[in-house]
GROMACS .gro file of C-alpha atoms in nm:
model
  394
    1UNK     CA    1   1.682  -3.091  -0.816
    2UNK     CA    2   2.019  -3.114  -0.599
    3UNK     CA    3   1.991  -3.183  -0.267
    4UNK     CA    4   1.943  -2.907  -0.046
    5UNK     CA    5   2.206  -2.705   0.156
    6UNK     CA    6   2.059  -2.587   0.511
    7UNK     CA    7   2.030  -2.274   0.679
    8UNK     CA    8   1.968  -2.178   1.051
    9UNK     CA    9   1.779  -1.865   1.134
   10UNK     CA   10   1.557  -1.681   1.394
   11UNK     CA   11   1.280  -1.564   1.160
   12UNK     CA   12   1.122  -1.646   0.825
   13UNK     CA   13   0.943  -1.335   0.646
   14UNK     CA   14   0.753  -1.503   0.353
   15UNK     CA   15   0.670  -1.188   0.112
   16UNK     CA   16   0.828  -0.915  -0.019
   17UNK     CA   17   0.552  -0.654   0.008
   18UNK     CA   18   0.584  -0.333   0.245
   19UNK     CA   19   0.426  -0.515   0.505
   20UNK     CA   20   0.735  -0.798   0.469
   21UNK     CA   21   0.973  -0.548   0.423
   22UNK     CA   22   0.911  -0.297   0.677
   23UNK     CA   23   0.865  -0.642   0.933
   24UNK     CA   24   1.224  -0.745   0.811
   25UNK     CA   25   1.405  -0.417   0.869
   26UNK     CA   26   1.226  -0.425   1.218
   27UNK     CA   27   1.341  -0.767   1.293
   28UNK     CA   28   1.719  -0.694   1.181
   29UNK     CA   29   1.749  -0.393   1.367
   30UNK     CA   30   1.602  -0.603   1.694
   31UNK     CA   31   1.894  -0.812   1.629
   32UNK     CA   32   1.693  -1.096   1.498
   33UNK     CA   33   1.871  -1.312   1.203
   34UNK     CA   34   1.537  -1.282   1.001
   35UNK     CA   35   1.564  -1.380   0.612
   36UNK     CA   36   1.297  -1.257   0.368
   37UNK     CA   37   1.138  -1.482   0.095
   38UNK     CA   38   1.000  -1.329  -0.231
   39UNK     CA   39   0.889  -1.581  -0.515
   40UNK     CA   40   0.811  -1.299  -0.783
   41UNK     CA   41   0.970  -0.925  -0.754
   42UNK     CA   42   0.971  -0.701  -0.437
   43UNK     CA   43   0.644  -0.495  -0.433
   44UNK     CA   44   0.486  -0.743  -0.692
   45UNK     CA   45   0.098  -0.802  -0.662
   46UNK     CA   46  -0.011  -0.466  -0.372
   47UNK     CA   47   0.244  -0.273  -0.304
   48UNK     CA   48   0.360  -0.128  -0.609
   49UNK     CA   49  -0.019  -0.100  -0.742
   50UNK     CA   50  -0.110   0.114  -0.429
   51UNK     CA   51  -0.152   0.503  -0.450
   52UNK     CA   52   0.121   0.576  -0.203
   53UNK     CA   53  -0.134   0.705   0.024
   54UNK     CA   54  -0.048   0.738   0.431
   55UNK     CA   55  -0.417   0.766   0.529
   56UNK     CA   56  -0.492   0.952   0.833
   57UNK     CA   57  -0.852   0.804   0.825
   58UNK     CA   58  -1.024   1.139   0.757
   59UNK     CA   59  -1.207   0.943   0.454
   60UNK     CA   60  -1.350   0.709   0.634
   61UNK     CA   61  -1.500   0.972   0.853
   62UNK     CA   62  -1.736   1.103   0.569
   63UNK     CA   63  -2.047   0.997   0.719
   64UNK     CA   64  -1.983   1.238   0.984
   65UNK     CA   65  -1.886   1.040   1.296
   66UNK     CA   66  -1.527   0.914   1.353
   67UNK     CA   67  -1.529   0.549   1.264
   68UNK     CA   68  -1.298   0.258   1.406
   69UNK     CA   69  -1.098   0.276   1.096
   70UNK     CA   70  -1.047   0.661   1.158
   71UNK     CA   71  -0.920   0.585   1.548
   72UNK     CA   72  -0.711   0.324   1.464
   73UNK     CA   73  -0.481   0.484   1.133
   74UNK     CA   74  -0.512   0.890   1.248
   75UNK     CA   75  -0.166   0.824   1.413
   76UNK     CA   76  -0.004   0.626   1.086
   77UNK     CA   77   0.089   0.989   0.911
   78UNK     CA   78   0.284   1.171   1.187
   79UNK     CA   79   0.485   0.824   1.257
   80UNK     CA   80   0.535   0.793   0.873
   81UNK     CA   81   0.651   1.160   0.889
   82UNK     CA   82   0.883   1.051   1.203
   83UNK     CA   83   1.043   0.814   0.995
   84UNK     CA   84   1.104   1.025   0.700
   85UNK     CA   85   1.265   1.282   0.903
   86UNK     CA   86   1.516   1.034   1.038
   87UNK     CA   87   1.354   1.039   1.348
   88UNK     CA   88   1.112   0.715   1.342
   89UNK     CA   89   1.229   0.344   1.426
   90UNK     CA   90   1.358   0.347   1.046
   91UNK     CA   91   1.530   0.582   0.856
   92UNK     CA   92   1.291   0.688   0.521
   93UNK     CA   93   1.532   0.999   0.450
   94UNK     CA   94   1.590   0.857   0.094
   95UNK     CA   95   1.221   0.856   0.041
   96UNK     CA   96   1.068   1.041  -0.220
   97UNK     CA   97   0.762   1.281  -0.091
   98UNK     CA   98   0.526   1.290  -0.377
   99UNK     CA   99   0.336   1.545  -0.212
  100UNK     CA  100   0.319   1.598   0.153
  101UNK     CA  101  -0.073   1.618   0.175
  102UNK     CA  102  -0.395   1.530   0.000
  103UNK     CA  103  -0.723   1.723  -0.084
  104UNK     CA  104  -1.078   1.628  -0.032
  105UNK     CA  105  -1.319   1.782  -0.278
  106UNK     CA  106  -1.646   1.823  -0.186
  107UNK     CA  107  -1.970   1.984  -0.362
  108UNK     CA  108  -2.042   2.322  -0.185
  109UNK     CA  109  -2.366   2.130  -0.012
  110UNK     CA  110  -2.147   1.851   0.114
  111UNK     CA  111  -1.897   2.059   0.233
  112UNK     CA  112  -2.148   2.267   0.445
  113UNK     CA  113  -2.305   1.994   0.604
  114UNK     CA  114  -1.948   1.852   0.673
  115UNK     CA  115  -1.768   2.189   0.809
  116UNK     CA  116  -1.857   2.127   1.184
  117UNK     CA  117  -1.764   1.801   1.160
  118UNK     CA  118  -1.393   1.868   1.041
  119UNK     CA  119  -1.363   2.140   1.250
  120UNK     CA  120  -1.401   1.963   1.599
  121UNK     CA  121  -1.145   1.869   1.793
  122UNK     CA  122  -1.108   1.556   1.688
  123UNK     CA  123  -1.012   1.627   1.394
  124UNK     CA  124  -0.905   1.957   1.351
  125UNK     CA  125  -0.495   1.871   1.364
  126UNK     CA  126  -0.635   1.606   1.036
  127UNK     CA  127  -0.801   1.852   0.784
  128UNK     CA  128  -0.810   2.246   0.722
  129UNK     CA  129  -1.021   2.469   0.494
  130UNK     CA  130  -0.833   2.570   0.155
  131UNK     CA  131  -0.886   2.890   0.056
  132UNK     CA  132  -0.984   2.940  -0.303
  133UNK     CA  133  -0.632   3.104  -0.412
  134UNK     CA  134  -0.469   2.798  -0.277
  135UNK     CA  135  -0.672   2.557  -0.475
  136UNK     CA  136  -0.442   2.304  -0.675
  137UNK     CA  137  -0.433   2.381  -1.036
  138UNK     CA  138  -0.642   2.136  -1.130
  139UNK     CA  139  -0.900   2.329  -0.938
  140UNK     CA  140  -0.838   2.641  -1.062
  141UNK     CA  141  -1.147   2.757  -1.294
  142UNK     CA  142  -1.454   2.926  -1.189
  143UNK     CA  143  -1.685   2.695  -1.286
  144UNK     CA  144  -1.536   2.420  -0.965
  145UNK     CA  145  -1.807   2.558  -0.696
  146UNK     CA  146  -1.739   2.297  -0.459
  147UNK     CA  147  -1.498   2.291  -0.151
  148UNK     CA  148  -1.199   2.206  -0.120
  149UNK     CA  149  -1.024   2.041   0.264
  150UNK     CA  150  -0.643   1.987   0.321
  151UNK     CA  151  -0.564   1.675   0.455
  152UNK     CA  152  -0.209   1.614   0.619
  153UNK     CA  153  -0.181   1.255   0.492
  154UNK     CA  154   0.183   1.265   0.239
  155UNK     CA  155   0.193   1.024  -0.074
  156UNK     CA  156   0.490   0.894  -0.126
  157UNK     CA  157   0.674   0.699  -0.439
  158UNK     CA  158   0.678   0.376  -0.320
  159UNK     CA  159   0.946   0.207  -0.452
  160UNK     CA  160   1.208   0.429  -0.292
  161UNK     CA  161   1.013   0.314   0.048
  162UNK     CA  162   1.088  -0.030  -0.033
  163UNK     CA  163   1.469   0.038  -0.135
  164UNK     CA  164   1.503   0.254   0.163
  165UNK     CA  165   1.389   0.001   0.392
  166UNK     CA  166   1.591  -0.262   0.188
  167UNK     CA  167   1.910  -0.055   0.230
  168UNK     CA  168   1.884  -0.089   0.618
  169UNK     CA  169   1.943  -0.489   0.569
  170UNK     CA  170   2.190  -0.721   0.437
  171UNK     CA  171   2.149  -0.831   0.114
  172UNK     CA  172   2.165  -1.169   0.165
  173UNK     CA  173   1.915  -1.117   0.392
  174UNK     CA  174   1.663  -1.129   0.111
  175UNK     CA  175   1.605  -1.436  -0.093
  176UNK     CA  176   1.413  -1.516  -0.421
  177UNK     CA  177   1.206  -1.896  -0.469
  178UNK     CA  178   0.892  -2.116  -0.407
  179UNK     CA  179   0.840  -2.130  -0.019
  180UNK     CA  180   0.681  -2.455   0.096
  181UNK     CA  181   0.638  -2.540   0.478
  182UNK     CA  182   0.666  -2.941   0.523
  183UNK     CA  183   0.692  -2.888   0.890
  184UNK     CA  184   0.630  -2.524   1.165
  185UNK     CA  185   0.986  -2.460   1.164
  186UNK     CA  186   1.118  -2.551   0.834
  187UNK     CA  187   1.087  -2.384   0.495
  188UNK     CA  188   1.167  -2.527   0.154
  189UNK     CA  189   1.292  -2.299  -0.072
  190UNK     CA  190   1.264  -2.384  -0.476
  191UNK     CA  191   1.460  -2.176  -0.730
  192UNK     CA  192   1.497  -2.394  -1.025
  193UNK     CA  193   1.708  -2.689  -1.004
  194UNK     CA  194   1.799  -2.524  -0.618
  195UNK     CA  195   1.658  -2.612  -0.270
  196UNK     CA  196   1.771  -2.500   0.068
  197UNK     CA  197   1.609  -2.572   0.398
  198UNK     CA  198   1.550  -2.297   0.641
  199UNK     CA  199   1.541  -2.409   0.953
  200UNK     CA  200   1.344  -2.159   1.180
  201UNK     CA  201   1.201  -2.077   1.482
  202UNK     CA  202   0.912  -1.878   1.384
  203UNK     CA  203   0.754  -1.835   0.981
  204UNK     CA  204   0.552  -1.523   0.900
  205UNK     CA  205   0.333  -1.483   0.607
  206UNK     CA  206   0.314  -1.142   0.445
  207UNK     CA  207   0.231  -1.253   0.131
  208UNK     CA  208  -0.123  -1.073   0.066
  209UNK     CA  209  -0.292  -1.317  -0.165
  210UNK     CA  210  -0.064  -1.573  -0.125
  211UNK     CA  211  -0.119  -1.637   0.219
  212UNK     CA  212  -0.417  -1.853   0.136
  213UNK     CA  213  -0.179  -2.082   0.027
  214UNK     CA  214  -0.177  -2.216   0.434
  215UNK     CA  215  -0.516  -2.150   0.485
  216UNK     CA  216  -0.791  -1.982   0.275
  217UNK     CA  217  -1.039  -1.969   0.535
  218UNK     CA  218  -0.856  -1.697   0.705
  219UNK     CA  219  -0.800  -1.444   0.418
  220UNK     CA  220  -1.073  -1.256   0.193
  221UNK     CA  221  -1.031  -1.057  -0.113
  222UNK     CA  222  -1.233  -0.740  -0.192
  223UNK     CA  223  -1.050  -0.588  -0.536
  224UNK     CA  224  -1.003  -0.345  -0.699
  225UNK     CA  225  -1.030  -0.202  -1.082
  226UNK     CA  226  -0.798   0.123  -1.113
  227UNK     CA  227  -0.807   0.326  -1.408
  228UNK     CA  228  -0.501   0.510  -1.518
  229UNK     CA  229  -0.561   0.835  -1.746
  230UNK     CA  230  -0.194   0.923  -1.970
  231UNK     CA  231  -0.138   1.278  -2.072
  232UNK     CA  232  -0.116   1.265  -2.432
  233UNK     CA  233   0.231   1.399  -2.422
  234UNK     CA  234   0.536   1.549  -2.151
  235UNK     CA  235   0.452   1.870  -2.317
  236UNK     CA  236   0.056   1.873  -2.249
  237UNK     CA  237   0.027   1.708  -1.956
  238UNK     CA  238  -0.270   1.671  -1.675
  239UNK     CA  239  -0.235   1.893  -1.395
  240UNK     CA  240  -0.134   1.753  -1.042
  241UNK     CA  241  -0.344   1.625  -0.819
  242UNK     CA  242  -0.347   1.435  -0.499
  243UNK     CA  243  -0.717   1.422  -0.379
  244UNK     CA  244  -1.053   1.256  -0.293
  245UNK     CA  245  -1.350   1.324  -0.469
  246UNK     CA  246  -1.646   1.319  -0.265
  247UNK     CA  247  -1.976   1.226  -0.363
  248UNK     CA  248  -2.289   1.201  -0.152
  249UNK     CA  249  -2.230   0.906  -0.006
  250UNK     CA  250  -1.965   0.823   0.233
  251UNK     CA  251  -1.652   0.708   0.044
  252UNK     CA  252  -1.463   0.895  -0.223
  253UNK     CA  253  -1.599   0.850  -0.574
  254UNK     CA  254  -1.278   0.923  -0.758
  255UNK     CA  255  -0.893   0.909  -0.509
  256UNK     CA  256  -0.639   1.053  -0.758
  257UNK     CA  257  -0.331   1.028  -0.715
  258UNK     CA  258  -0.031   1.163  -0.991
  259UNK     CA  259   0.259   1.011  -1.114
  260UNK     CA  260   0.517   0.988  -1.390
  261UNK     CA  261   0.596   0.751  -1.626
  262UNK     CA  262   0.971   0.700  -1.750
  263UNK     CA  263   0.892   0.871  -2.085
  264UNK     CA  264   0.794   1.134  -1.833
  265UNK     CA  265   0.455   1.143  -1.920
  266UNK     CA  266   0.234   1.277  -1.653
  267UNK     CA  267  -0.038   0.993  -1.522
  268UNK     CA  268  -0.357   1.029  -1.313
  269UNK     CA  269  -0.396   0.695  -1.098
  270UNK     CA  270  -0.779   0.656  -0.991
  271UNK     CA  271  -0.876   0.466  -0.721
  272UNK     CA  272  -1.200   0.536  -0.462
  273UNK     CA  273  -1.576   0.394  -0.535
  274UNK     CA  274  -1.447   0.416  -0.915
  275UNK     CA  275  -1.214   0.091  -0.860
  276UNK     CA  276  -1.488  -0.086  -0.573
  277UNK     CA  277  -1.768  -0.075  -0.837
  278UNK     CA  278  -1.569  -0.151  -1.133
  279UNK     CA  279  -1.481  -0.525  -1.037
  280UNK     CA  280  -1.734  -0.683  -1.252
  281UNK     CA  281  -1.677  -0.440  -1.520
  282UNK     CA  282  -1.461  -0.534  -1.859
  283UNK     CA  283  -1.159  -0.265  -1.949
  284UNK     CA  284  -1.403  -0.107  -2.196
  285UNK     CA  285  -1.687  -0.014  -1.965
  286UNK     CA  286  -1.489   0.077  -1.673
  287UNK     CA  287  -1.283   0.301  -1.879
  288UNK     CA  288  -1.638   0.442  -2.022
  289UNK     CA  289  -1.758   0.502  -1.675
  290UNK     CA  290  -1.417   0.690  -1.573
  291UNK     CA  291  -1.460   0.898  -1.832
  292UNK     CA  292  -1.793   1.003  -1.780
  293UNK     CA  293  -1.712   1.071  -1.401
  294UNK     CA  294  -1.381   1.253  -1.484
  295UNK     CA  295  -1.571   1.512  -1.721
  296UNK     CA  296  -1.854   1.562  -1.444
  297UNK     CA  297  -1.568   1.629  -1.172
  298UNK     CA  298  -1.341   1.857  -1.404
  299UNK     CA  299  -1.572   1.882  -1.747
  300UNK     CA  300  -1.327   2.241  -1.797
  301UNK     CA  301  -1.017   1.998  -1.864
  302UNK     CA  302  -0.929   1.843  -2.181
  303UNK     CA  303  -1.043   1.482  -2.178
  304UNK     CA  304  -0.998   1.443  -2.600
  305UNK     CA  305  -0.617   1.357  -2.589
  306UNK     CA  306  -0.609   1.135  -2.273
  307UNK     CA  307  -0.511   0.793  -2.259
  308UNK     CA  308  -0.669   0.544  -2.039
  309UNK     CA  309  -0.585   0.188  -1.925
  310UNK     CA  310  -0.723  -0.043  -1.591
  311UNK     CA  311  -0.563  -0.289  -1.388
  312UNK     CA  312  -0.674  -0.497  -1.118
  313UNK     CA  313  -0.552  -0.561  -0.775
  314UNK     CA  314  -0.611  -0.852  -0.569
  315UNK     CA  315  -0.675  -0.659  -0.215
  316UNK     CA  316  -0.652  -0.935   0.020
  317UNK     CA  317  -0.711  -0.874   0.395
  318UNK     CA  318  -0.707  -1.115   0.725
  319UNK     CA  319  -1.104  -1.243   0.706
  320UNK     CA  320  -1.369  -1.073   0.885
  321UNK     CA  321  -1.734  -1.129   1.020
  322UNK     CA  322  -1.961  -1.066   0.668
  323UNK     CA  323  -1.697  -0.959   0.483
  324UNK     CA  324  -1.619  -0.590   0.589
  325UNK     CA  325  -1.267  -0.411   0.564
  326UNK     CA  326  -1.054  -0.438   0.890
  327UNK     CA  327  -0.972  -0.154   1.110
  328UNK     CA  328  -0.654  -0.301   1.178
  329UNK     CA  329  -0.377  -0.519   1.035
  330UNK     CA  330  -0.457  -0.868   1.087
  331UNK     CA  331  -0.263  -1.125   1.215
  332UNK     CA  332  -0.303  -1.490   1.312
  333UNK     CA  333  -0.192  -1.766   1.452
  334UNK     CA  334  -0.273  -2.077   1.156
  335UNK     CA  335  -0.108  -2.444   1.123
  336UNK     CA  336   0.186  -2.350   1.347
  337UNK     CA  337   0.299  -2.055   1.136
  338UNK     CA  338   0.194  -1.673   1.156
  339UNK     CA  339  -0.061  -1.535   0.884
  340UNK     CA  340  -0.005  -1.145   0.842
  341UNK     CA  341  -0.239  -0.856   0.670
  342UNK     CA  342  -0.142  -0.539   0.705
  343UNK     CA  343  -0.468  -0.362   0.547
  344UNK     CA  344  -0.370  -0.052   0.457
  345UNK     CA  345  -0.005   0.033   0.321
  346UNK     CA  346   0.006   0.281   0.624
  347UNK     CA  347  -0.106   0.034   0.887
  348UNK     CA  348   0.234  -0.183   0.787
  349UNK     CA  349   0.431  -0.034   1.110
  350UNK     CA  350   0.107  -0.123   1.317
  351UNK     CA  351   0.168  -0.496   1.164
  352UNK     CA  352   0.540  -0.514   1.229
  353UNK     CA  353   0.456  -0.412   1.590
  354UNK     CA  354   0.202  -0.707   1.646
  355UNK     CA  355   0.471  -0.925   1.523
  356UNK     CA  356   0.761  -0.822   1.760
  357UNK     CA  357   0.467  -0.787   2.076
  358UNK     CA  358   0.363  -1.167   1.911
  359UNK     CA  359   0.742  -1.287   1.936
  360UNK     CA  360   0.768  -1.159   2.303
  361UNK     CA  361   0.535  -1.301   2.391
  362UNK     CA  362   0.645  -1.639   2.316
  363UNK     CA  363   0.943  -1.594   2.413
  364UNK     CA  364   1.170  -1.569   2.062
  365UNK     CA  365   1.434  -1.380   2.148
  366UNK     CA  366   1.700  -1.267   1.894
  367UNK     CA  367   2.011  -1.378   1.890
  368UNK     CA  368   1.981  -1.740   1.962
  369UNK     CA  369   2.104  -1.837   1.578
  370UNK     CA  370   2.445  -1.768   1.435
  371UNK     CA  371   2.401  -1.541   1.164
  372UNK     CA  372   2.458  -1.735   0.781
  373UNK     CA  373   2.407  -1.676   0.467
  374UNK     CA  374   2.402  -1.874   0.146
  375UNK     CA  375   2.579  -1.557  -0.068
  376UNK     CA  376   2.506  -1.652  -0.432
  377UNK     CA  377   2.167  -1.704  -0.413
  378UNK     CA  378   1.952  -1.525  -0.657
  379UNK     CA  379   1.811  -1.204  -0.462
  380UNK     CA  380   1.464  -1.084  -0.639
  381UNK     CA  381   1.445  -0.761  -0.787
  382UNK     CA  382   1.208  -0.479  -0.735
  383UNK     CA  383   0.882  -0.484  -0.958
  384UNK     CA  384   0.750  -0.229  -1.173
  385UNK     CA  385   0.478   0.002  -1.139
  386UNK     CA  386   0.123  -0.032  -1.312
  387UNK     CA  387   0.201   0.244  -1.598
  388UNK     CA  388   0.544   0.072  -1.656
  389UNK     CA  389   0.390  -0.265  -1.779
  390UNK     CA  390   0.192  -0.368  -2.096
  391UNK     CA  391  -0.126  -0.236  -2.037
  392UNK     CA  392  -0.360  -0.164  -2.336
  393UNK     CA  393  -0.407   0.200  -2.349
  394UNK     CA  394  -0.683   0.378  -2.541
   0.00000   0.00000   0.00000
């Protein structure tokens, strides 16, 4: 290895997930000389295996009181939305809007005993009746008897979030390699025979699983096993959707969500109780099992043809007392360096704002570090989606 060349700089972001990449934007445009440090592709691991979704929190209201979770993300669409207009603290006009709201699909008994509840004032800005003309298409046969609710929560494509976010930083400003931390304000960076010290005054970890690599006592994993169904062809293709499908219980048993592959192929991804309960399950029986809910949800649509694959996600969250999800992004203070969780994809502004209230508050202000760069060091690329790698479909 050849010796190391050094580097000055305000902030460290270690992680190139939304939750690092939204927190580097923030920190540029404070006028911080933050650098970003990704040791795979941008979006690798979380990010580009989430659904997109900006949760309001209406789901985790389906036990029919508002829940902590529901307080704390009901503001996360509208400042999403600000943003996308132009109008937010960053500029998501180059975004692409999958679709700018969500269903929830209920039986016709779930959705009576739920109608009150959506209709108070709590959340009545949140969630609106459909009526039955309106239904999506994948709705639209007579034997669906259930409900159907409107949720204002968009889905967006989420690697145009990350490049839109990335455009609003230098380029340099973004670094591929190892990270290792031999001291609180220094950072080792590894890319092959390469090394350069970064020399900081504050490190921040936003690297979802990999954050247990400072301290695994502070993280804790509850994954997930998505199932992806493939139209058969562009020209016989599964109809939209963007929805929850509610059971009796209190979480969605199926969250779909639609995309397209590059051979423009239409794909449902499945999320929801499905992907909870499926951990322990092999490919085979958790593709079984999402077929056998799919044809009780919509047994009028063609199931024959479909493809299906899984893959797993390693949802990794800031630890909690027994174990249960956080309302919040996390964020802690570990071995002299900052340990960040955002959550939820939505909750990532929520995180970047801890961080800047965090940096306040001890007094890192920006601007103390002449701006450098090392300019031809290798900058990581963007990863691809789930559907785009080498699943086995069947």
């Amino acid at each position: 290895m050849t010796k190391p060349a050094s580097l000055s700089c305000d902030c460290v972001v270690i992680g190139g997930g939304i939750a690092g990449v939204w927190l580097l934007a923030r920190l540029r445009q404070a006028g911080y000389h933050a650098l970003l440090v990704e040791a795979n592709q941008l979006g690798s691991g979380q990010t580009l295996y989430s659904q997109g979704i900006i949760h309001g929190g209406v789901k985790y209201s389906l036990s029919g009181s508002l829940s902590g979770a529901t307080r704390a993300i009901s503001a996360m669409p509208e400042r999403w939305r600000r943003c996308l207009s132009g109008q937010g603290e960053l500029d998501l006009r180059a975004v692409r809007v999958l679709s700018e709201q969500q269903y929830l699909i209920t039986s016709d008994s779930l959705g009576s005993r739920l109608s009150g509840f959506f209709a108070s004032q709590a959340l009545q800005s949140q969630i609106q009746s459909v009526a039955v003309g309106d239904y999506p298409a994948a709705l639209q046969n007579p034997a669906f008897q259930g409900r159907v609710y409107r949720l204002h929560e968009p889905v967006l494509q989420i690697d145009s979030v990350l490049a839109a976010l990335l455009a609003q930083v230098p380029p340099d400003a973004v670094l591929q390699g190892t990270a290792h931390i031999p001291q609180p304000d220094t950072v080792l960076l590894q890319n092959g025979t390469r090394a350069l010290h970064l020399h900081t005054r504050c490190v921040i970890w936003t690297a979802g699983a990999g954050n247990a690599a400072v301290d695994p006592s502070a993280q804790q994993s509850r994954p997930l096993h998505m199932v992806l169904a493939r139209s058969p062809s562009v020209q016989n293709p599964l109809p939209l959707l963007y929805g929850h499908c509610v059971g009796v219980g209190d979480k969605p048993r199926l969250t779909i969500t639609s995309h397209t592959d590059r051979q423009g192929r239409l794909i449902w991804y499945i999320g929801g109780l499905l992907a909870e309960n499926g951990v322990a399950l092999e490919p085979p029986e958790q593709i079984a099992q999402a077929r056998s809910e799919l044809a009780l949800s919509f047994p009028w649509l063609d199931w024959s043809a479909v493809e299906f694959a899984t893959c797993r996600i390693a949802r990794a969250e800031g630890r909690q007392v027994g174990g249960k999800r956080p309302d919040l992004p996390v964020l802690q203070e570990r071995k002299g360096v900052l340990l960040a969780w955002p959550t939820k994809l939505a909750l990532a502004p929520l995180l970047a704002d801890q961080v800047m209230d965090w940096l306040q508050a001890a007094a890192i202000q920006p601007g103390r570090v002449a701006a450098a760069s090392v300019p031809d060091w290798p900058r990581p690329a963007l990863a691809d989606y789930p559907w785009e790698q080498d699943l086995q479909w069947n």
